[in-house]
Coordinates of C-alpha atoms and ligand atoms in Angstrom, one line a residue:
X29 CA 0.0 0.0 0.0
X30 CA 1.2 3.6 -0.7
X31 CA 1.4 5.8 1.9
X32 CA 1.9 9.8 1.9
X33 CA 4.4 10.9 4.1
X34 CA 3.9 11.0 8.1
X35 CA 4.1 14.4 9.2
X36 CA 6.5 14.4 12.1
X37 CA 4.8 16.2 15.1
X38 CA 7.9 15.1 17.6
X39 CA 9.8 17.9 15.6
X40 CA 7.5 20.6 17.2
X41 CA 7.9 19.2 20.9
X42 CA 10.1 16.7 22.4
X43 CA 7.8 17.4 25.9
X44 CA 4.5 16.3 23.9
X45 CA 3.8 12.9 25.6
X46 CA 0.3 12.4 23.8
X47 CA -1.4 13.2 20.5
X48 CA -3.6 12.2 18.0
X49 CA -3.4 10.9 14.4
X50 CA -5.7 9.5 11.7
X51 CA -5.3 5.5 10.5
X52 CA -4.4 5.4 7.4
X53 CA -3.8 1.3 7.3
X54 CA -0.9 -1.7 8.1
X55 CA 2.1 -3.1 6.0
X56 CA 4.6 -5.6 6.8
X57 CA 8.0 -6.1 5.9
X58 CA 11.2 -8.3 7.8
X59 CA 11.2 -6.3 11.3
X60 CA 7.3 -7.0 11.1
X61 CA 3.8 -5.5 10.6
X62 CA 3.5 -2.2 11.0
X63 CA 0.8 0.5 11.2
X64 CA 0.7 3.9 9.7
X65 CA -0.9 7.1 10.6
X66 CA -1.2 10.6 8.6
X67 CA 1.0 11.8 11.4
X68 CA 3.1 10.8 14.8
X69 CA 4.3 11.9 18.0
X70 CA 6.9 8.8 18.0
X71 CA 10.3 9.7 17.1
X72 CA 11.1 6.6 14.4
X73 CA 15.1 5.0 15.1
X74 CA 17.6 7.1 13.4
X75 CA 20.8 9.6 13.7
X76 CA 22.1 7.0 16.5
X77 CA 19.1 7.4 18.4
X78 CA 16.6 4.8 19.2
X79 CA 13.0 5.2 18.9
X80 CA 10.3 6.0 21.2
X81 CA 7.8 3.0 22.2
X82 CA 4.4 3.2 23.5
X83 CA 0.6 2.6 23.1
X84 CA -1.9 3.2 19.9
X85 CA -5.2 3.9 21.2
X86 CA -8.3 3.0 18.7
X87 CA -11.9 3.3 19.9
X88 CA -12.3 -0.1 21.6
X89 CA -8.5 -1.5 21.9
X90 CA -5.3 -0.4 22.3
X91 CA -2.0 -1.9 20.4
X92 CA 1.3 -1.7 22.0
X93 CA 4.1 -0.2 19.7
X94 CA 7.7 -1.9 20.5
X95 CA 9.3 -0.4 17.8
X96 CA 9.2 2.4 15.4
X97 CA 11.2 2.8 12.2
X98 CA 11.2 5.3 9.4
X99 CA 11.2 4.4 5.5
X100 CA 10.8 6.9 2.6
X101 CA 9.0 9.4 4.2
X102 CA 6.4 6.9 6.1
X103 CA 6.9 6.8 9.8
X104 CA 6.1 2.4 10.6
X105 CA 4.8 1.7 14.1
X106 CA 5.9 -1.9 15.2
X107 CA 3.3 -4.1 16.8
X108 CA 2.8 -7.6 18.0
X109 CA 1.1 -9.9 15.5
X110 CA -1.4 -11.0 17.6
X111 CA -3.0 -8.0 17.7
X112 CA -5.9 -8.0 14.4
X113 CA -6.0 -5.0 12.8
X114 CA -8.9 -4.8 10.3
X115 CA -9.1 -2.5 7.1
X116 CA -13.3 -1.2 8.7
X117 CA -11.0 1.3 11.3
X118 CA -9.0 2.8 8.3
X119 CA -9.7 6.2 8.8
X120 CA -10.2 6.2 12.3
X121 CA -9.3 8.6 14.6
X122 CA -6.5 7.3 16.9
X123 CA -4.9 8.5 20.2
X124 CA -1.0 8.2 20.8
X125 CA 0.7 7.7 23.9
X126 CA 4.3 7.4 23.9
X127 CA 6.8 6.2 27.2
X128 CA 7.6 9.4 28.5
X129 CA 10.4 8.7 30.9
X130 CA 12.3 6.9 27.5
X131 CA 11.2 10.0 25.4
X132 CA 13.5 12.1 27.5
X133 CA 16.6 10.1 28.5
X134 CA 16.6 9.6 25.0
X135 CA 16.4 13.2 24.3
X136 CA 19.0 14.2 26.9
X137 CA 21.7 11.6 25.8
X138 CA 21.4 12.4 22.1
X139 CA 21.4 16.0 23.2
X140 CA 24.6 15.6 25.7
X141 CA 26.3 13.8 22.2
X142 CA 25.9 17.3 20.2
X143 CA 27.0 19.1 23.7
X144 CA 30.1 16.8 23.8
X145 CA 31.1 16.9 20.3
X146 CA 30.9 20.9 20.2
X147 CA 33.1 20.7 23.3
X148 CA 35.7 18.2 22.4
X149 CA 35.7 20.0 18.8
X150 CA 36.3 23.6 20.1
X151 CA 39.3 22.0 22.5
X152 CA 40.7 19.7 20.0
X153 CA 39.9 20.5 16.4
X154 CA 37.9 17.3 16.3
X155 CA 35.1 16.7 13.9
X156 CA 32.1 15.0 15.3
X157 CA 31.3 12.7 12.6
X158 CA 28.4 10.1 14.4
X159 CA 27.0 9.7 17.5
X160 CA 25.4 6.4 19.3
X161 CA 22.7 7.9 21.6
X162 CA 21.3 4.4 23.0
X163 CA 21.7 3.7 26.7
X164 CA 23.9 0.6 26.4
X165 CA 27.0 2.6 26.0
X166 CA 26.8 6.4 24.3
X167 CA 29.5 7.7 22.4
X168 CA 30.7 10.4 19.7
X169 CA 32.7 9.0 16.9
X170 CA 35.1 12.1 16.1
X171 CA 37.0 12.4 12.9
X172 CA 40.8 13.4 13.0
X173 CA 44.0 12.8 14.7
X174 CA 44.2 13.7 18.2
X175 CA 47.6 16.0 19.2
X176 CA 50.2 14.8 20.6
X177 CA 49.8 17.7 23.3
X178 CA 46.3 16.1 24.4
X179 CA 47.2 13.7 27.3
X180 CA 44.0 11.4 27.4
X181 CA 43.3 11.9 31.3
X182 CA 43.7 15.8 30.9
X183 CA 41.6 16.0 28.1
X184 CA 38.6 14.3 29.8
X185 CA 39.2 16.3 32.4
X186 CA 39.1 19.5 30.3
X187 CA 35.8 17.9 28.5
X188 CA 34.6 17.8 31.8
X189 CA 35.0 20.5 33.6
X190 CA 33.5 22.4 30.6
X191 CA 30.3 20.2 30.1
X192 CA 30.0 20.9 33.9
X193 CA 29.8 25.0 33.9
X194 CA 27.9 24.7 30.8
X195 CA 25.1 22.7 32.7
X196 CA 24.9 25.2 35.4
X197 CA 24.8 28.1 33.1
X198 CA 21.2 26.9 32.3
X199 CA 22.5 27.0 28.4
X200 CA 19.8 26.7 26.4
X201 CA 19.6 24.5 23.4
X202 CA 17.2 25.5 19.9
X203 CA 15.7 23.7 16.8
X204 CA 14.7 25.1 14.1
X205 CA 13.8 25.1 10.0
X206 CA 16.3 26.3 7.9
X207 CA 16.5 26.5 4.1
X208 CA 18.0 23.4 2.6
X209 CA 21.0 25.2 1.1
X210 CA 21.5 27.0 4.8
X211 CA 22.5 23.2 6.0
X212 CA 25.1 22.6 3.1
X213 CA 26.8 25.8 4.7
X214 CA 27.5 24.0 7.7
X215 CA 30.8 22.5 8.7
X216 CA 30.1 19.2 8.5
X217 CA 31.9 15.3 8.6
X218 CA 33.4 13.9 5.2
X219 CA 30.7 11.9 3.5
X220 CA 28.0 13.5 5.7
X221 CA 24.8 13.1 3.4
X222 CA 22.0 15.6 4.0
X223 CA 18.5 13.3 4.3
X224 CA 16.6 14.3 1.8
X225 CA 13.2 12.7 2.6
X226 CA 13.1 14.8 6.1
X227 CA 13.0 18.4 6.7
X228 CA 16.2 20.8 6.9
X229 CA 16.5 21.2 10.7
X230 CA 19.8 22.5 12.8
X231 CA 20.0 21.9 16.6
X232 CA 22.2 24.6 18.4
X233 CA 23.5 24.8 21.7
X234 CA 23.7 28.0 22.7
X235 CA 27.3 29.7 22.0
X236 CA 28.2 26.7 19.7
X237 CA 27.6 26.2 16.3
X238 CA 24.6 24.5 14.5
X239 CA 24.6 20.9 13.7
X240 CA 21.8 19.8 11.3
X241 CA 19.7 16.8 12.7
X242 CA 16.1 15.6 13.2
X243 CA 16.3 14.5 16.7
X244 CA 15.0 15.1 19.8
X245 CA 16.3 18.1 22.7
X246 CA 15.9 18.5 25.5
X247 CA 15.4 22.4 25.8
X248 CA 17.6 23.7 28.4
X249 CA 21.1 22.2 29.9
X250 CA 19.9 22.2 33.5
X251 CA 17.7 19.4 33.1
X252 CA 21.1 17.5 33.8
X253 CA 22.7 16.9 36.8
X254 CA 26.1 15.6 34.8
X255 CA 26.9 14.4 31.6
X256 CA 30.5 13.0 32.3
X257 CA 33.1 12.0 29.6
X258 CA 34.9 8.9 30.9
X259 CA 36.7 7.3 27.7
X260 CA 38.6 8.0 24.9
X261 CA 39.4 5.2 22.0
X262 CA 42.0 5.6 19.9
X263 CA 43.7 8.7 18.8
X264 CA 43.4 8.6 15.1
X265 CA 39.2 9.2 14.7
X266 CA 38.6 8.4 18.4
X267 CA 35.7 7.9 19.5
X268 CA 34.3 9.0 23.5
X269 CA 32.0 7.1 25.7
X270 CA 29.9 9.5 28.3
X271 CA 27.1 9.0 30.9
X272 CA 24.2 11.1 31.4
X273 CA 22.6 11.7 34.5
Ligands
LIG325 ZN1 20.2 16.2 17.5

């Protein structure tokens, strides 16, 4: 079945917990069936970050969503198999509800990963080139050679004590729509490939530069207590492990 292309309310509010979409119908491919919706609060996997999970409401059941991925445009919602989904609700107005407490420690590792890389790139000369935002282990992958005049322990040190001030300076952090050509302007890794099925968006921490990316933010710094850098692989294109708290 053709789909038109989700419209992608988690770009308007990472805090916005519930919503409501229209059924549009089902597909299935190898991660599963899937349902659709003329638009989503649930961010699908992408940019190192994994997706949200959480409930579909339809008038007289609800179906649990385990997964959610993205494909051409069409944001697919993951659900057990079990649950019978008929083509009679097809245009039926659905309720979302998506895990908030995963919603946001999502949101605030992926946005300590731009936080670090802007850091560790102002110190070094770094570029961030990829981040893994999942729980089991965040990192930046950075793309260079580090100096010879950055000792591994000092550096972290450095990383940290700068992450730190910047947390209680209540730094703000900003989305927002740019014109395609605005994100080609950007610095940006080698072999970095603009998506082109998802709208031009930067994320910018205050007093660092913009980064284009269609995650979520958190909106402010001081929703952390400490994001802590406590590894450093490799000096050619090394890549650093943090925790978030
Ligand atoms: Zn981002």
């Amino acid at each position: 079945m053709n789909f038109q292309p989700t419209k992608l309310l988690y770009l308007e509010d990472t805090y916005c917990f519930e919503g409501e979409g229209k059924f549009l119908g089902w597909g299935e491919d190898q991660k599963g069936k899937f349902l659709v919706f003329d638009q989503t609060i649930f961010y699908p996997q992408g940019g190192g970050q994994p997706s949200d999970t959480g409930t579909i409401k339809f008038s007289n059941f609800e179906i649990p969503v385990h997964f959610v991925g993205f494909n051409k445009g069409i944001v697919q919602h993951y659900y057990k198999e079990s649950f019978l989904v008929s083509s009679d609700l097809i245009g039926q107005a659905v309720g979302f509800q998506i895990d908030s407490h995963r919603r946001l420690q999502n949101a605030k590792t992926h946005t300590a990963g731009h936080l670090l890389g802007s850091i560790v790139e102002e110190i070094t000369g770094l570029i961030p080139a990829k981040g893994y935002h999942f729980q089991d282990g965040p990192h930046v992958q950075f793309e260079g050679q580090l100096d010879e005049a950055n000792e591994v322990n000092t550096l972290l040190a450095q990383v940290n004590t700068y992450l730190l001030t910047c947390i209680k300076e209540r730094t703000q952090v900003e989305t927002q729509y740019v014109e395609p050509l605005a994100l080609s302007e950007l610095r940006l890794p080698q072999n970095f490939q603009l998506p082109q099925d998802k709208p031009s968006r930067i994320s910018k921490v205050e007093g660092f530069s913009p980064v284009p990316c269609g995650g979520t933010h958190i909106r402010n710094l001081s929703e952390y207590a400490e994001i802590k850098a406590h590894k450093i692989s490799g000096r050619k294109d090394p890549k650093i492990s943090y925790k978030v708290f």
